[in-house]
Short mmCIF file of C-alpha atoms and ligand atoms in Angstrom, two decimals:
data_model
loop_
_atom_site.label_atom_id
_atom_site.label_comp_id
_atom_site.label_asym_id
_atom_site.label_seq_id
_atom_site.Cartn_x
_atom_site.Cartn_y
_atom_site.Cartn_z
CA MET I 1 -4.15 -6.87 88.98
CA GLU I 2 -0.95 -8.56 87.92
CA LEU I 3 0.30 -9.46 84.43
CA ILE I 4 3.16 -11.50 83.00
CA ASP I 5 4.59 -10.63 79.57
CA ILE I 6 5.64 -14.01 78.12
CA GLY I 7 7.59 -12.57 75.17
CA VAL I 8 10.06 -9.72 75.62
CA ASN I 9 13.17 -9.46 73.44
CA LEU I 10 15.02 -7.61 76.16
CA THR I 11 18.44 -8.44 74.70
CA ASN I 12 17.51 -6.71 71.44
CA LYS I 13 19.74 -3.70 70.78
CA ARG I 14 16.71 -1.39 70.85
CA LEU I 15 15.95 -2.37 74.45
CA ARG I 16 19.05 -3.56 76.19
CA PHE I 17 20.42 -0.16 77.18
CA ASP I 18 17.34 0.81 79.18
CA ILE I 19 16.65 -2.36 81.16
CA ASP I 20 16.31 -0.58 84.52
CA GLN I 21 13.72 1.82 83.18
CA ILE I 22 11.84 -0.88 81.24
CA VAL I 23 11.55 -3.14 84.28
CA GLN I 24 10.51 -0.23 86.53
CA GLN I 25 7.90 1.13 84.12
CA SER I 26 6.49 -2.37 83.64
CA LEU I 27 6.06 -2.76 87.38
CA GLU I 28 4.19 0.56 87.48
CA GLN I 29 1.70 -0.96 84.99
CA GLN I 30 1.34 -4.16 87.07
CA VAL I 31 3.43 -6.14 84.60
CA THR I 32 5.38 -7.86 87.36
CA THR I 33 7.26 -10.58 85.47
CA LEU I 34 8.88 -10.49 82.03
CA VAL I 35 9.88 -13.66 80.20
CA VAL I 36 13.02 -12.70 78.26
CA THR I 37 13.09 -14.47 74.89
CA GLY I 38 16.31 -16.29 74.06
CA THR I 39 16.65 -16.17 70.28
CA SER I 40 20.16 -17.58 69.81
CA LEU I 41 22.73 -19.18 72.11
CA GLN I 42 24.44 -15.82 72.54
CA HIS I 43 21.20 -13.96 73.25
CA SER I 44 20.03 -16.73 75.59
CA GLU I 45 23.23 -16.23 77.57
CA LEU I 46 22.59 -12.48 77.69
CA ALA I 47 19.02 -13.20 78.80
CA ILE I 48 20.32 -15.32 81.68
CA ASP I 49 22.70 -12.52 82.71
CA LEU I 50 19.72 -10.15 82.86
CA CYS I 51 17.73 -12.65 84.95
CA HIS I 52 20.59 -12.73 87.44
CA LEU I 53 20.50 -8.92 87.66
CA TYR I 54 16.70 -8.84 88.19
CA PRO I 55 15.82 -12.18 89.82
CA GLU I 56 12.47 -10.89 91.08
CA GLN I 57 11.20 -9.63 87.73
CA LEU I 58 12.84 -11.70 85.00
CA ILE I 59 12.86 -15.30 83.82
CA SER I 60 13.88 -16.47 80.37
CA THR I 61 13.79 -19.01 77.60
CA ALA I 62 16.88 -20.45 75.91
CA GLY I 63 16.98 -21.64 72.35
CA VAL I 64 17.74 -20.95 68.72
CA HIS I 65 15.25 -19.07 66.53
CA PRO I 66 14.67 -20.48 63.02
CA HIS I 67 16.39 -17.36 61.59
CA ASP I 68 19.56 -18.52 63.37
CA ALA I 69 19.23 -22.22 62.53
CA LYS I 70 22.14 -21.85 60.08
CA GLU I 71 24.44 -21.12 63.05
CA TRP I 72 23.70 -24.48 64.72
CA ASN I 73 26.76 -26.77 64.84
CA GLU I 74 28.02 -29.87 66.68
CA ASP I 75 28.68 -27.86 69.87
CA SER I 76 25.26 -26.22 70.02
CA GLU I 77 23.37 -29.00 71.79
CA GLN I 78 25.81 -29.14 74.69
CA LYS I 79 25.84 -25.34 74.98
CA LEU I 80 22.06 -25.21 75.05
CA LEU I 81 21.88 -27.98 77.67
CA THR I 82 24.22 -25.97 79.90
CA LEU I 83 22.00 -22.89 79.56
CA LEU I 84 18.90 -24.95 80.35
CA ASP I 85 20.45 -25.96 83.67
CA GLU I 86 19.96 -22.41 84.94
CA ASP I 87 16.97 -22.11 87.23
CA CYS I 88 15.80 -18.88 85.58
CA VAL I 89 15.42 -20.64 82.21
CA ARG I 90 11.86 -21.92 82.15
CA ALA I 91 11.38 -23.02 78.54
CA VAL I 92 13.25 -24.19 75.44
CA GLY I 93 12.91 -21.62 72.65
CA GLU I 94 12.19 -19.63 70.89
CA CYS I 95 12.46 -22.29 68.26
CA GLY I 96 10.33 -23.36 65.32
CA LEU I 97 9.99 -22.59 61.63
CA ASP I 98 9.90 -19.36 59.63
CA PHE I 99 9.35 -19.89 55.90
CA ASN I 100 8.34 -16.23 55.49
CA ARG I 101 11.78 -14.71 55.74
CA ASP I 102 13.83 -17.86 55.03
CA PHE I 103 16.91 -16.45 56.79
CA SER I 104 18.08 -20.07 57.20
CA PRO I 105 17.59 -22.91 54.68
CA ARG I 106 14.30 -24.74 55.33
CA ASP I 107 15.81 -28.20 55.77
CA GLN I 108 18.17 -26.80 58.38
CA GLN I 109 15.30 -25.03 60.17
CA VAL I 110 13.46 -28.36 60.39
CA ALA I 111 16.52 -30.23 61.66
CA VAL I 112 17.32 -27.61 64.32
CA PHE I 113 13.68 -27.39 65.41
CA GLN I 114 13.51 -31.17 65.77
CA GLN I 115 16.72 -31.23 67.78
CA GLN I 116 15.38 -28.63 70.20
CA LEU I 117 12.14 -30.60 70.61
CA GLU I 118 14.27 -33.62 71.56
CA ILE I 119 16.19 -31.47 74.03
CA ALA I 120 12.94 -30.22 75.57
CA VAL I 121 11.68 -33.80 75.94
CA ASN I 122 14.89 -34.87 77.67
CA SER I 123 15.16 -31.81 79.90
CA LYS I 124 11.41 -31.92 80.72
CA LYS I 125 11.00 -28.20 79.99
CA PRO I 126 8.11 -26.62 78.09
CA VAL I 127 8.74 -25.17 74.63
CA PHE I 128 8.22 -21.60 73.37
CA LEU I 129 7.52 -21.85 69.65
CA HIS I 130 7.63 -19.54 66.63
CA GLN I 131 5.86 -20.35 63.37
CA ARG I 132 5.40 -18.24 60.28
CA ASP I 133 4.21 -19.43 56.84
CA ALA I 134 5.23 -22.98 57.75
CA PHE I 135 2.14 -24.31 59.47
CA ASP I 136 1.82 -27.73 57.82
CA THR I 137 5.43 -28.75 58.39
CA PHE I 138 5.37 -27.23 61.87
CA HIS I 139 2.15 -28.99 62.83
CA ALA I 140 3.31 -32.39 61.54
CA LEU I 141 6.51 -32.20 63.59
CA LEU I 142 4.73 -30.92 66.67
CA ARG I 143 2.13 -33.68 66.48
CA GLU I 144 4.90 -36.25 66.44
CA TYR I 145 6.45 -34.82 69.63
CA ARG I 146 3.50 -33.42 71.54
CA HIS I 147 2.81 -36.40 73.81
CA ARG I 148 6.41 -36.34 75.05
CA LEU I 149 6.58 -32.59 75.68
CA PRO I 150 5.51 -31.29 79.09
CA ASN I 151 3.93 -28.11 77.68
CA VAL I 152 3.85 -26.02 74.52
CA VAL I 153 3.15 -22.36 73.74
CA VAL I 154 2.88 -21.13 70.17
CA HIS I 155 3.88 -17.51 70.62
CA CYS I 156 2.57 -14.58 68.57
CA PHE I 157 -0.28 -16.56 67.05
CA THR I 158 -1.55 -14.85 63.87
CA ASP I 159 -2.75 -17.81 61.84
CA SER I 160 -6.12 -19.09 60.62
CA LYS I 161 -8.98 -20.44 62.72
CA THR I 162 -8.27 -23.95 61.38
CA ALA I 163 -4.67 -23.63 62.58
CA LEU I 164 -5.88 -22.42 65.98
CA TYR I 165 -8.11 -25.46 66.42
CA GLN I 166 -5.36 -27.82 65.29
CA LEU I 167 -3.06 -26.34 67.95
CA LEU I 168 -5.71 -26.44 70.66
CA ASP I 169 -6.38 -30.08 69.71
CA LEU I 170 -2.70 -30.73 70.48
CA ASP I 171 -3.27 -29.05 73.85
CA CYS I 172 -0.98 -26.11 73.03
CA HIS I 173 -1.06 -22.76 74.77
CA ILE I 174 -1.52 -19.72 72.54
CA GLY I 175 0.41 -16.45 72.91
CA ILE I 176 -1.48 -13.33 71.82
CA THR I 177 0.35 -10.09 70.97
CA GLY I 178 -0.68 -6.58 69.94
CA TRP I 179 -1.39 -8.02 66.48
CA ILE I 180 -4.96 -8.19 67.81
CA CYS I 181 -4.98 -4.38 68.04
CA ASP I 182 -4.42 -4.02 64.29
CA GLU I 183 -7.62 -2.78 62.67
CA ARG I 184 -6.63 -4.34 59.32
CA ARG I 185 -4.44 -7.41 59.85
CA GLY I 186 -5.92 -8.35 63.23
CA LEU I 187 -9.59 -8.78 62.26
CA GLU I 188 -9.48 -12.56 61.94
CA LEU I 189 -7.71 -12.88 65.29
CA GLN I 190 -10.23 -10.55 66.94
CA ALA I 191 -13.05 -12.80 65.81
CA MET I 192 -11.49 -16.06 67.00
CA VAL I 193 -9.81 -15.04 70.26
CA LYS I 194 -12.95 -15.92 72.21
CA ASP I 195 -12.42 -19.55 71.15
CA ILE I 196 -9.18 -19.77 73.15
CA PRO I 197 -9.97 -21.07 76.64
CA SER I 198 -8.35 -18.92 79.32
CA ASN I 199 -6.43 -21.93 80.67
CA ARG I 200 -4.62 -22.02 77.32
CA LEU I 201 -4.23 -18.27 76.73
CA MET I 202 -1.18 -16.14 77.53
CA LEU I 203 -0.28 -12.54 76.67
CA GLU I 204 2.86 -10.99 75.27
CA THR I 205 4.11 -7.79 73.70
CA ASP I 206 6.97 -9.33 71.63
CA ALA I 207 8.71 -6.01 72.39
CA PRO I 208 10.41 -4.17 70.75
CA TYR I 209 8.35 -5.48 67.81
CA LEU I 210 4.61 -5.18 67.15
CA LEU I 211 3.76 -1.87 68.79
CA PRO I 212 -0.07 -1.97 69.02
CA ARG I 213 -1.36 0.13 66.14
CA ASP I 214 -4.16 1.69 68.17
CA LEU I 215 -2.04 2.63 71.21
CA PRO I 216 -2.85 6.18 72.35
CA ASN I 217 0.15 8.57 72.23
CA LYS I 218 2.24 6.11 70.27
CA PRO I 219 5.99 6.65 70.80
CA LYS I 220 7.64 8.20 67.74
CA ASN I 221 10.43 5.61 67.68
CA ASN I 222 7.82 2.84 67.21
CA VAL I 223 9.47 0.75 69.96
CA ASN I 224 7.08 -1.59 71.77
CA LEU I 225 7.56 -2.11 75.51
CA PRO I 226 6.24 -4.58 78.10
CA ARG I 227 4.51 -1.73 79.91
CA TYR I 228 1.96 -1.67 77.06
CA LEU I 229 0.76 -5.19 77.93
CA PRO I 230 -2.40 -3.90 79.70
CA HIS I 231 -3.44 -2.38 76.35
CA ILE I 232 -3.31 -5.87 74.78
CA LEU I 233 -5.15 -7.35 77.77
CA ASN I 234 -7.93 -4.80 77.27
CA ALA I 235 -8.24 -5.64 73.57
CA VAL I 236 -8.44 -9.39 74.24
CA ALA I 237 -10.97 -8.82 77.03
CA ARG I 238 -13.10 -6.69 74.73
CA HIS I 239 -13.17 -9.37 72.03
CA GLN I 240 -13.86 -12.09 74.60
CA HIS I 241 -16.63 -10.02 76.23
CA LYS I 242 -14.91 -10.29 79.59
CA LYS I 243 -13.87 -7.79 82.23
CA PRO I 244 -10.12 -7.06 82.00
CA HIS I 245 -9.60 -7.86 85.69
CA GLN I 246 -11.28 -11.23 85.34
CA LEU I 247 -9.27 -12.11 82.23
CA ALA I 248 -6.05 -10.90 83.88
CA ALA I 249 -6.60 -13.21 86.86
CA GLU I 250 -7.34 -16.21 84.65
CA VAL I 251 -4.36 -15.61 82.35
CA LEU I 252 -2.06 -15.03 85.33
CA SER I 253 -2.94 -18.42 86.77
CA THR I 254 -2.40 -20.09 83.37
CA THR I 255 0.96 -18.37 82.92
CA ARG I 256 2.20 -19.21 86.42
CA LYS I 257 1.44 -22.86 85.88
CA PHE I 258 3.10 -22.89 82.47
CA PHE I 259 6.37 -21.30 83.65
CA ARG I 260 6.24 -23.02 87.04
CA LEU I 261 6.16 -19.76 89.00
CA SER I 262 4.84 -19.87 92.55
ZN1 ZN O 1 8.77 -15.24 67.22
#
């Protein structure tokens, strides 16, 4: 069995001092590749540095999270294009809209999201998207761009069944996190995960966030790690009535195609 964690915030201050150990412990759990999430230009640069240190285990995304949209200026596009030239950078993102926290003004979030979709179209890279409490605006923009984008993943999907079908209709991939392991908030997701075809399904921890609530021997510091990805695989397999090994093989093939891994 082999797994790829498509969302690891390895440059986060809670993780970045233990990279060696995190990568090693992931490998021991058959999590062979980690996709390091680039959440700002600075963190995307750090992500690339990590990829250079661990070229066998790490690839990354590069982009500006909606929380950081307020930092975007006239130099940002050129800086992002330079980062996207790196071979280890396999997607534009994470970018999108977050109207839950509103850390950046909404009109600026929309403008910066749109600019990164343009960049993805021109650089022919897939996009790694974040959406929270902004589905209608997000969906309208995505629908406008979808036919020009090579591939799309909506990471950490936690929305309604209607939203899921609207995204699948746009031929998006769906990233599932340990949210599905939550016995309260995850019920809706548990019921609908079987509707996601395995050629559109990918798995992620979103570490250090979203430690699965039902993880046995949960760490006291509450820090999620990519080595817990098999726990999420097992939960998805259970709700899809599939054997974990079978699901792992299907998702691996989907993920390799998406990130153009051989
Ligand atoms: Zn996100």
